Amino acid sequence: MPTEAKFPQGFLWGAATSAYQIEGAWNEDGKGPSIWDTFSHMPGKIRDGSNGDVACDHYHRWREDVALMKELGLKAYRFSVSWPRVLPQGRGPINPKGLDFYDRLVDALLAAGIEPFLTLYHWDLPQALQDLGGWANRDVAHYFADYAAVLVRRLGDRVRWWATHNEPWVVAWLGHGLGEHAPGLRNLKVALQVAHNLLLSHGLAVDVLRDGGKDARVGIILNLSPIHPASAKPEDVQTAQQVDGFYNRWFLDPLFRGSYPADVWALFATQGLLPHVTPGDMAQMARRVDFLGINYYTRAVVAHDPEAEFGVRYVHVEGSTYTEMGWEVYPQGLYELLVRLHREYKIPALLVTENGAAFPDAFTPEGRVHDANRKDYLRAHFLAAHRALQEGVPLLGYFVWSLLDNFEWAYGYTKRFGLIYVDFPTQRRILKDSALWYQQVIAENAVVS
Ligand code: FCB
């Protein structure tokens, strides 16, 4: 007998992308440069020496891409807006052609019956604002709110779902602490100030979006992972708590409890890393949101190790499967996370805003991509989400990362996450087997076995 995991009516099945990863047209129609243009053009920063100058050429092929979304039956599409395409200097004069691009995209999505889900910031800060100090400069939080106002004024009559930031942890730590992402700084104290300013900018933008959007549903997107100790030894357990604090709670607590987690605050204090907090900031950050978006890929298993960086060793789990990113396949972690967020933080609504896997794909002479591993990955994670739903977790939707193979940041084009294969030299798109399977899941609103 086939069993089926049926999802609630109106469940938002979607796919996600981000501007810099797919658009290309990096210097066309009046767009200003972003920190990712600068960074990717610096030798040695991107693994395959590539950049997002062309990427998936979505800026020119958006019609075709929306048609593919329609063919898949997507209920929603999560994309981000390139801030410097709309405001080349980050503030001040608007670039009308940039704004028009998103306006047309939104109209095409609605005409195809697809709900637009807009992310304001997916990492491509206008270079002009970086020249003023970037996110380390508190003024940029206010420029971000002004940018939000520009978009909601133009699109607020049609776009209902608004996310302020994508993964502020990554922006702060990979961009400013470890230097792996733009702007490439390596300063932990700056990273923490950036994290603070990002959360502040989120809160400022929430107010703006609420004022401007007719029926706006406003939220933020975090990368979250369960952090498990490698053993029951007290030092491993303590390490797991600290990593959870620094990775998950440092963002969740200000947003949903109005304060930084005391244990991590104390730890950062001993290292002289604390951010400067102005009175009123914590209340601004904790503005009510309508949803939290969760980007989930894997868990972390950690052990205490004084020799390792920050005293933390990330442990490889014997017997587990790993994706091409080196990330453990651990669907149970999604269930665990959703239940925890529901119980501990009482968040009104949750969406999985990214989940997916990179595997080394190839297309056959018949033009097929047999990515059974990706299908299995998605299936197991959909079922984990379904279990959470059955326990009363208010999960409203699920976006697969990604619609298209694309520019995977510091990895360049070496990692393919798409449901749709992109042959970059020709820009040909091919629906992978996982996409055809997903099409069926959406049509039936169920995972059938
Ligand atoms: C997330 C990013 C997204 C993509 C996936 C693989 O951290 O938000 O842009 O790179 O990872």
Coordinates of C-alpha atoms and ligand atoms in Angstrom, one line a residue:
M1 CA 0.0 0.0 0.0
P2 CA 1.4 3.4 -0.9
T3 CA 1.6 5.7 2.1
E4 CA 1.5 9.4 1.7
A5 CA 2.5 12.4 3.6
K6 CA -0.1 15.0 2.8
F7 CA 0.7 18.7 3.3
P8 CA -1.8 21.3 4.5
Q9 CA -3.8 23.0 1.9
G10 CA -2.2 26.2 0.5
F11 CA 1.3 25.0 1.5
L12 CA 3.8 27.2 -0.2
W13 CA 6.0 24.9 -2.3
G14 CA 8.8 27.0 -3.8
A15 CA 12.3 27.3 -5.0
A16 CA 14.9 30.0 -4.0
T17 CA 17.6 32.0 -5.7
S18 CA 19.5 35.1 -5.0
A19 CA 20.4 38.1 -7.2
Y20 CA 24.2 37.9 -7.3
Q21 CA 24.1 34.1 -7.8
I22 CA 21.9 34.1 -10.9
E23 CA 21.4 37.5 -12.5
G24 CA 24.7 38.4 -14.2
A25 CA 24.5 41.8 -16.0
W26 CA 26.7 43.1 -13.3
N27 CA 27.3 46.4 -14.9
E28 CA 24.3 46.8 -17.2
D29 CA 21.5 49.4 -17.3
G30 CA 23.0 51.6 -14.6
K31 CA 23.6 49.0 -11.9
G32 CA 26.3 50.0 -9.4
P33 CA 29.0 47.6 -8.3
S34 CA 28.4 45.5 -5.2
I35 CA 30.9 44.1 -2.7
W36 CA 30.6 40.8 -4.5
D37 CA 31.6 42.3 -7.8
T38 CA 34.7 43.7 -6.1
F39 CA 35.5 40.6 -4.1
S40 CA 35.0 38.0 -7.0
H41 CA 37.2 40.2 -9.2
M42 CA 40.0 39.9 -6.8
P43 CA 42.4 37.1 -7.7
G44 CA 42.4 34.0 -5.4
K45 CA 39.0 34.7 -3.7
I46 CA 36.9 32.3 -5.7
R47 CA 37.9 28.7 -6.0
D48 CA 37.6 28.3 -9.8
G49 CA 38.6 31.9 -10.5
S50 CA 35.1 32.7 -11.7
N51 CA 32.6 35.5 -10.8
G52 CA 29.0 36.5 -11.1
D53 CA 29.4 38.8 -14.1
V54 CA 27.2 36.5 -16.2
A55 CA 26.1 33.7 -13.8
C56 CA 22.8 32.3 -15.1
D57 CA 22.2 35.4 -17.2
H58 CA 18.8 35.5 -15.5
Y59 CA 18.7 39.3 -16.0
H60 CA 18.1 38.5 -19.7
R61 CA 16.5 35.1 -19.4
W62 CA 13.9 35.8 -16.6
R63 CA 11.0 35.1 -18.9
E64 CA 12.3 31.7 -19.7
D65 CA 13.0 31.1 -16.0
V66 CA 9.5 32.1 -14.9
A67 CA 8.1 29.7 -17.6
L68 CA 10.2 26.9 -16.1
M69 CA 8.9 27.7 -12.6
K70 CA 5.4 27.5 -14.0
E71 CA 6.1 24.2 -15.6
L72 CA 7.3 22.9 -12.2
G73 CA 4.1 24.2 -10.7
L74 CA 5.8 26.3 -8.1
K75 CA 3.4 28.0 -5.7
A76 CA 6.1 30.6 -4.6
Y77 CA 9.4 31.8 -5.7
R78 CA 12.0 33.3 -3.4
F79 CA 14.4 35.8 -5.0
S80 CA 16.5 38.7 -3.8
V81 CA 16.8 42.2 -5.0
S82 CA 20.2 43.6 -5.9
W83 CA 20.5 46.7 -3.8
P84 CA 23.0 48.4 -6.2
R85 CA 20.8 47.6 -9.2
V86 CA 18.1 49.7 -7.7
L87 CA 20.3 52.2 -5.8
P88 CA 23.7 52.3 -7.6
Q89 CA 25.2 54.4 -4.7
G90 CA 23.3 52.5 -2.0
R91 CA 21.3 55.6 -1.2
G92 CA 20.1 58.7 -3.1
P93 CA 19.1 58.5 -6.8
I94 CA 17.1 55.5 -7.9
N95 CA 18.1 53.6 -11.1
P96 CA 14.7 53.3 -12.8
K97 CA 15.8 50.4 -15.1
G98 CA 16.8 48.4 -12.0
L99 CA 13.5 48.9 -10.3
D100 CA 11.7 48.1 -13.5
F101 CA 13.4 44.8 -13.8
Y102 CA 11.9 43.6 -10.5
D103 CA 8.6 45.1 -11.3
R104 CA 8.4 43.1 -14.5
L105 CA 9.5 39.9 -12.7
V106 CA 6.9 40.3 -10.0
D107 CA 4.2 40.8 -12.6
A108 CA 5.3 37.8 -14.6
L109 CA 5.3 35.7 -11.4
L110 CA 1.8 36.7 -10.5
A111 CA 0.6 36.1 -14.0
A112 CA 2.0 32.6 -13.7
G113 CA 0.2 32.1 -10.5
I114 CA 3.4 32.2 -8.4
E115 CA 3.6 34.1 -5.1
P116 CA 6.7 36.3 -5.1
F117 CA 8.8 36.1 -1.9
L118 CA 11.3 38.9 -1.8
T119 CA 14.5 39.0 0.1
L120 CA 16.0 42.5 0.5
Y121 CA 19.5 41.6 1.3
H122 CA 21.3 38.4 0.1
W123 CA 24.8 39.7 0.6
D124 CA 25.4 42.1 -2.3
L125 CA 26.0 45.4 -0.5
P126 CA 26.5 48.4 -2.8
Q127 CA 30.3 49.0 -3.0
A128 CA 29.6 52.7 -2.4
L129 CA 28.4 51.8 1.1
Q130 CA 31.3 49.6 1.8
D131 CA 33.5 52.6 1.0
L132 CA 31.7 54.3 4.0
G133 CA 32.6 51.3 6.2
G134 CA 29.9 48.9 5.2
W135 CA 27.8 47.1 7.8
A136 CA 30.3 48.1 10.5
N137 CA 29.0 51.6 10.0
R138 CA 25.7 52.0 11.9
D139 CA 24.5 54.6 9.3
V140 CA 24.2 51.7 6.8
A141 CA 21.4 50.2 8.9
H142 CA 19.4 53.4 8.2
Y143 CA 20.3 53.4 4.5
F144 CA 19.0 49.8 4.5
A145 CA 15.6 51.0 5.9
D146 CA 15.5 53.7 3.2
Y147 CA 16.2 51.0 0.5
A148 CA 13.3 48.9 1.9
A149 CA 11.1 52.0 1.6
V150 CA 12.0 52.4 -2.1
L151 CA 11.0 48.8 -2.8
V152 CA 7.9 48.6 -0.8
R153 CA 6.6 51.8 -2.3
R154 CA 7.0 50.3 -5.8
L155 CA 6.1 46.6 -5.1
G156 CA 4.2 46.7 -1.9
D157 CA 0.9 46.5 -3.8
R158 CA 1.8 43.1 -5.2
V159 CA 4.5 41.5 -3.1
R160 CA 3.2 40.1 0.2
W161 CA 6.2 38.2 1.5
W162 CA 9.2 40.2 2.6
A163 CA 12.3 39.0 4.2
T164 CA 14.8 41.6 5.4
H165 CA 18.0 39.6 5.6
N166 CA 19.3 36.3 4.4
E167 CA 21.6 34.6 7.0
P168 CA 23.1 37.5 9.0
W169 CA 25.5 35.0 10.7
V170 CA 27.1 34.3 7.3
V171 CA 27.4 38.0 6.5
A172 CA 29.0 38.8 9.9
W173 CA 31.3 35.7 10.3
L174 CA 32.2 34.7 6.8
G175 CA 32.3 38.2 5.5
H176 CA 33.9 40.0 8.4
G177 CA 35.3 37.5 10.8
L178 CA 36.9 34.8 8.6
G179 CA 37.3 36.7 5.3
E180 CA 35.9 33.9 3.1
H181 CA 33.1 36.1 1.7
A182 CA 32.9 39.7 0.6
P183 CA 34.1 42.1 1.9
G184 CA 36.8 39.7 3.1
L185 CA 37.6 41.2 6.5
R186 CA 39.1 39.1 9.3
N187 CA 38.3 40.8 12.5
L188 CA 36.1 39.1 15.1
K189 CA 35.2 42.3 16.9
V190 CA 34.0 43.9 13.6
A191 CA 32.1 40.8 12.9
L192 CA 30.1 41.1 16.1
Q193 CA 29.4 44.8 15.5
V194 CA 28.3 43.9 12.0
A195 CA 25.9 41.2 13.3
H196 CA 24.5 43.8 15.7
N197 CA 24.0 46.4 12.9
L198 CA 22.4 43.8 10.7
L199 CA 19.8 43.0 13.3
L200 CA 19.2 46.6 13.9
S201 CA 18.7 47.3 10.2
H202 CA 16.3 44.4 10.2
G203 CA 14.2 46.0 12.9
L204 CA 14.3 49.4 11.2
A205 CA 13.2 47.8 7.9
V206 CA 10.3 45.9 9.6
D207 CA 8.7 49.2 10.6
V208 CA 9.1 50.6 7.1
L209 CA 7.7 47.5 5.4
R210 CA 4.7 47.4 7.7
D211 CA 3.9 51.0 7.0
G212 CA 4.3 50.6 3.3
G213 CA 2.9 47.1 2.4
K214 CA -0.8 46.6 2.1
D215 CA -0.8 43.1 3.3
A216 CA 2.9 42.7 4.1
R217 CA 4.2 39.6 5.8
V218 CA 7.5 40.5 7.2
G219 CA 10.3 38.3 8.5
I220 CA 13.9 37.4 8.5
I221 CA 15.9 34.4 7.4
L222 CA 18.5 32.6 9.5
N223 CA 20.8 29.8 8.9
L224 CA 20.3 27.4 11.8
S225 CA 21.6 24.0 12.7
P226 CA 21.3 21.7 15.6
I227 CA 24.7 21.4 17.3
H228 CA 25.3 18.0 18.8
P229 CA 28.1 17.0 21.2
A230 CA 30.4 14.3 19.9
S231 CA 30.2 12.5 23.2
A232 CA 28.5 12.8 26.6
K233 CA 31.7 14.2 28.1
P234 CA 31.0 17.4 29.9
E235 CA 33.6 19.4 27.9
D236 CA 32.0 18.2 24.6
V237 CA 28.5 19.1 25.9
Q238 CA 29.7 22.5 27.0
T239 CA 31.3 23.1 23.6
A240 CA 28.1 22.2 21.8
Q241 CA 26.2 24.7 24.0
Q242 CA 28.7 27.4 23.2
V243 CA 28.6 26.7 19.5
D244 CA 24.8 26.7 19.6
G245 CA 25.0 30.0 21.4
F246 CA 27.3 31.6 18.9
Y247 CA 25.6 30.1 15.8
N248 CA 21.9 30.0 16.7
R249 CA 21.0 31.8 19.8
W250 CA 23.1 34.9 19.1
F251 CA 20.5 35.8 16.5
L252 CA 17.4 34.1 17.7
D253 CA 17.5 35.6 21.2
P254 CA 17.7 39.3 20.2
L255 CA 15.0 38.7 17.6
F256 CA 12.5 36.8 19.7
R257 CA 13.5 37.6 23.3
G258 CA 14.9 41.0 23.0
S259 CA 18.4 40.2 24.5
Y260 CA 21.6 38.6 23.6
P261 CA 22.2 35.1 25.3
A262 CA 23.9 35.8 28.6
D263 CA 26.3 32.8 28.4
V264 CA 27.7 33.8 25.0
W265 CA 27.7 37.5 26.0
A266 CA 29.9 36.6 29.0
L267 CA 32.2 34.5 26.8
F268 CA 32.6 37.3 24.2
A269 CA 33.2 39.8 27.0
T270 CA 36.2 37.9 28.2
Q271 CA 37.6 38.1 24.7
G272 CA 36.9 41.8 24.3
L273 CA 34.6 41.2 21.4
L274 CA 31.3 42.7 22.5
P275 CA 29.5 45.0 20.1
H276 CA 28.5 48.6 21.0
V277 CA 24.8 48.6 21.9
T278 CA 22.9 51.9 21.8
P279 CA 19.9 52.2 24.1
G280 CA 16.8 51.2 22.2
D281 CA 18.6 48.8 19.8
M282 CA 17.4 45.7 21.5
A283 CA 13.7 46.8 21.3
Q284 CA 14.2 47.8 17.7
M285 CA 15.6 44.3 16.8
A286 CA 12.8 42.5 18.5
R287 CA 10.0 44.1 16.5
R288 CA 7.3 41.6 15.9
V289 CA 7.7 39.6 12.7
D290 CA 5.1 37.5 10.9
F291 CA 7.5 34.6 10.2
L292 CA 11.0 33.2 10.5
G293 CA 12.6 31.7 7.5
I294 CA 15.0 28.8 8.2
N295 CA 17.8 27.8 5.9
Y296 CA 18.6 24.2 6.9
Y297 CA 21.3 22.0 5.3
T298 CA 22.9 20.0 8.0
R299 CA 23.8 19.6 11.7
A300 CA 27.1 20.0 13.4
V301 CA 28.7 17.5 15.7
V302 CA 31.4 19.1 17.8
A303 CA 34.1 18.1 20.3
H304 CA 36.2 20.1 22.7
D305 CA 39.7 20.3 21.3
P306 CA 42.2 22.9 22.7
E307 CA 44.3 22.5 19.6
A308 CA 41.5 23.4 17.2
E309 CA 40.5 26.9 16.2
F310 CA 38.3 28.4 18.9
G311 CA 38.7 25.1 20.8
V312 CA 36.1 23.4 18.6
R313 CA 36.6 20.3 16.4
Y314 CA 33.9 19.5 13.9
V315 CA 33.6 15.7 13.9
H316 CA 33.0 13.5 10.9
V317 CA 30.2 11.0 11.6
E318 CA 31.1 7.4 10.7
G319 CA 28.4 5.8 8.5
S320 CA 26.7 9.1 7.5
T321 CA 26.4 10.3 4.0
Y322 CA 27.9 13.7 3.0
T323 CA 27.0 16.0 0.2
E324 CA 29.6 17.5 -2.1
M325 CA 29.8 20.5 0.2
G326 CA 31.0 18.1 2.9
W327 CA 27.8 18.5 4.8
E328 CA 26.2 15.5 6.6
V329 CA 22.8 14.5 5.3
Y330 CA 20.8 14.7 8.5
P331 CA 17.0 15.2 7.9
Q332 CA 16.2 14.5 11.5
G333 CA 17.9 17.8 12.3
L334 CA 15.3 19.8 10.4
Y335 CA 12.6 18.2 12.5
E336 CA 14.5 18.9 15.7
L337 CA 15.0 22.5 14.7
L338 CA 11.4 23.2 13.8
V339 CA 10.1 21.7 17.0
R340 CA 12.6 23.6 19.0
L341 CA 11.8 26.9 17.4
H342 CA 8.1 26.3 17.9
R343 CA 8.5 25.3 21.6
E344 CA 11.3 27.5 22.8
Y345 CA 10.7 30.7 20.8
K346 CA 7.0 30.6 20.1
I347 CA 7.4 31.9 16.6
P348 CA 4.1 32.6 15.0
A349 CA 5.0 31.0 11.6
L350 CA 7.9 29.2 10.1
L351 CA 9.0 28.6 6.6
V352 CA 11.9 26.5 5.3
T353 CA 13.4 29.2 3.0
E354 CA 16.3 27.0 1.8
N355 CA 17.0 23.3 1.8
G356 CA 18.8 21.3 -0.8
A357 CA 22.0 19.6 -1.7
A358 CA 25.0 19.9 -4.0
F359 CA 26.0 16.7 -5.9
P360 CA 28.2 16.4 -9.0
D361 CA 25.6 16.3 -11.8
A362 CA 26.1 15.5 -15.4
F363 CA 23.7 15.4 -18.3
T364 CA 23.3 12.4 -20.5
P365 CA 23.3 12.5 -24.4
E366 CA 19.5 12.4 -24.2
G367 CA 19.5 15.5 -22.1
R368 CA 18.6 14.0 -18.7
V369 CA 20.2 14.5 -15.3
H370 CA 19.7 11.5 -13.1
D371 CA 20.2 13.0 -9.6
A372 CA 18.6 10.3 -7.5
N373 CA 20.8 11.5 -4.5
R374 CA 19.2 15.0 -4.6
K375 CA 15.8 13.5 -4.8
D376 CA 16.4 11.2 -1.9
Y377 CA 17.8 14.2 0.1
L378 CA 14.8 16.3 -0.5
R379 CA 12.4 13.5 0.1
A380 CA 13.8 12.7 3.5
H381 CA 13.8 16.4 4.5
F382 CA 10.2 16.9 3.3
L383 CA 9.2 14.0 5.4
A384 CA 11.0 15.4 8.4
A385 CA 9.1 18.7 7.9
H386 CA 5.9 16.7 7.6
R387 CA 6.6 15.1 11.0
A388 CA 7.0 18.5 12.5
L389 CA 3.7 19.7 11.0
Q390 CA 2.0 16.7 12.6
E391 CA 3.3 17.9 15.9
G392 CA 1.6 21.2 15.5
V393 CA 4.6 23.3 14.2
P394 CA 3.2 26.2 12.1
L395 CA 5.2 25.5 9.0
L396 CA 3.7 27.4 6.0
G397 CA 6.1 26.6 3.2
Y398 CA 9.2 25.1 1.8
F399 CA 11.7 26.5 -0.7
V400 CA 14.2 24.2 -2.3
W401 CA 17.7 25.7 -2.8
S402 CA 18.0 26.3 -5.6
L403 CA 15.8 26.7 -8.7
L404 CA 18.9 26.8 -10.9
D405 CA 22.6 25.7 -10.6
N406 CA 24.3 29.0 -9.9
F407 CA 27.3 30.9 -8.6
E408 CA 28.0 29.3 -5.2
W409 CA 29.9 32.2 -3.7
A410 CA 33.5 31.3 -2.8
Y411 CA 33.1 27.9 -4.6
G412 CA 32.2 29.6 -7.9
Y413 CA 30.5 27.2 -10.3
T414 CA 32.0 24.1 -8.8
K415 CA 28.9 23.2 -6.7
R416 CA 25.5 22.5 -8.3
F417 CA 22.4 22.9 -6.1
G418 CA 19.8 23.4 -8.8
L419 CA 16.6 21.5 -9.5
I420 CA 17.4 22.7 -13.0
Y421 CA 20.8 22.0 -14.5
V422 CA 22.5 25.0 -16.1
D423 CA 25.0 24.3 -18.8
F424 CA 26.9 27.5 -18.3
P425 CA 28.7 27.7 -21.7
T426 CA 25.4 27.6 -23.6
Q427 CA 23.0 28.7 -20.8
R428 CA 20.8 25.8 -21.6
R429 CA 18.5 24.7 -18.8
I430 CA 17.6 21.1 -18.2
L431 CA 15.1 19.9 -15.6
K432 CA 16.9 17.3 -13.4
D433 CA 15.1 14.2 -12.3
S434 CA 14.7 15.8 -8.9
A435 CA 12.8 18.7 -10.5
L436 CA 10.4 16.2 -12.2
W437 CA 9.9 14.5 -8.9
Y438 CA 9.3 17.8 -7.2
Q439 CA 6.7 18.7 -9.8
Q440 CA 4.8 15.7 -8.8
V441 CA 5.1 16.4 -5.0
I442 CA 3.7 19.9 -5.7
A443 CA 0.9 18.6 -7.9
E444 CA -0.2 16.1 -5.3
N445 CA 0.7 18.3 -2.3
A446 CA 2.1 15.2 -0.9
V447 CA 5.1 12.9 -0.7
V448 CA 4.0 9.5 -1.9
S449 CA 5.9 6.3 -1.4
Ligands
FCB1 C1 23.2 29.5 1.9 C2 23.0 30.7 1.0 C3 22.7 30.4 -0.4 C4 23.5 29.3 -0.9 C5 23.3 28.1 0.0 C6 24.0 26.8 -0.5 O1 24.0 29.8 2.9 O2 22.0 31.5 1.6 O3 22.9 31.6 -1.1 O4 24.8 29.6 -1.1 O5 23.7 28.4 1.3

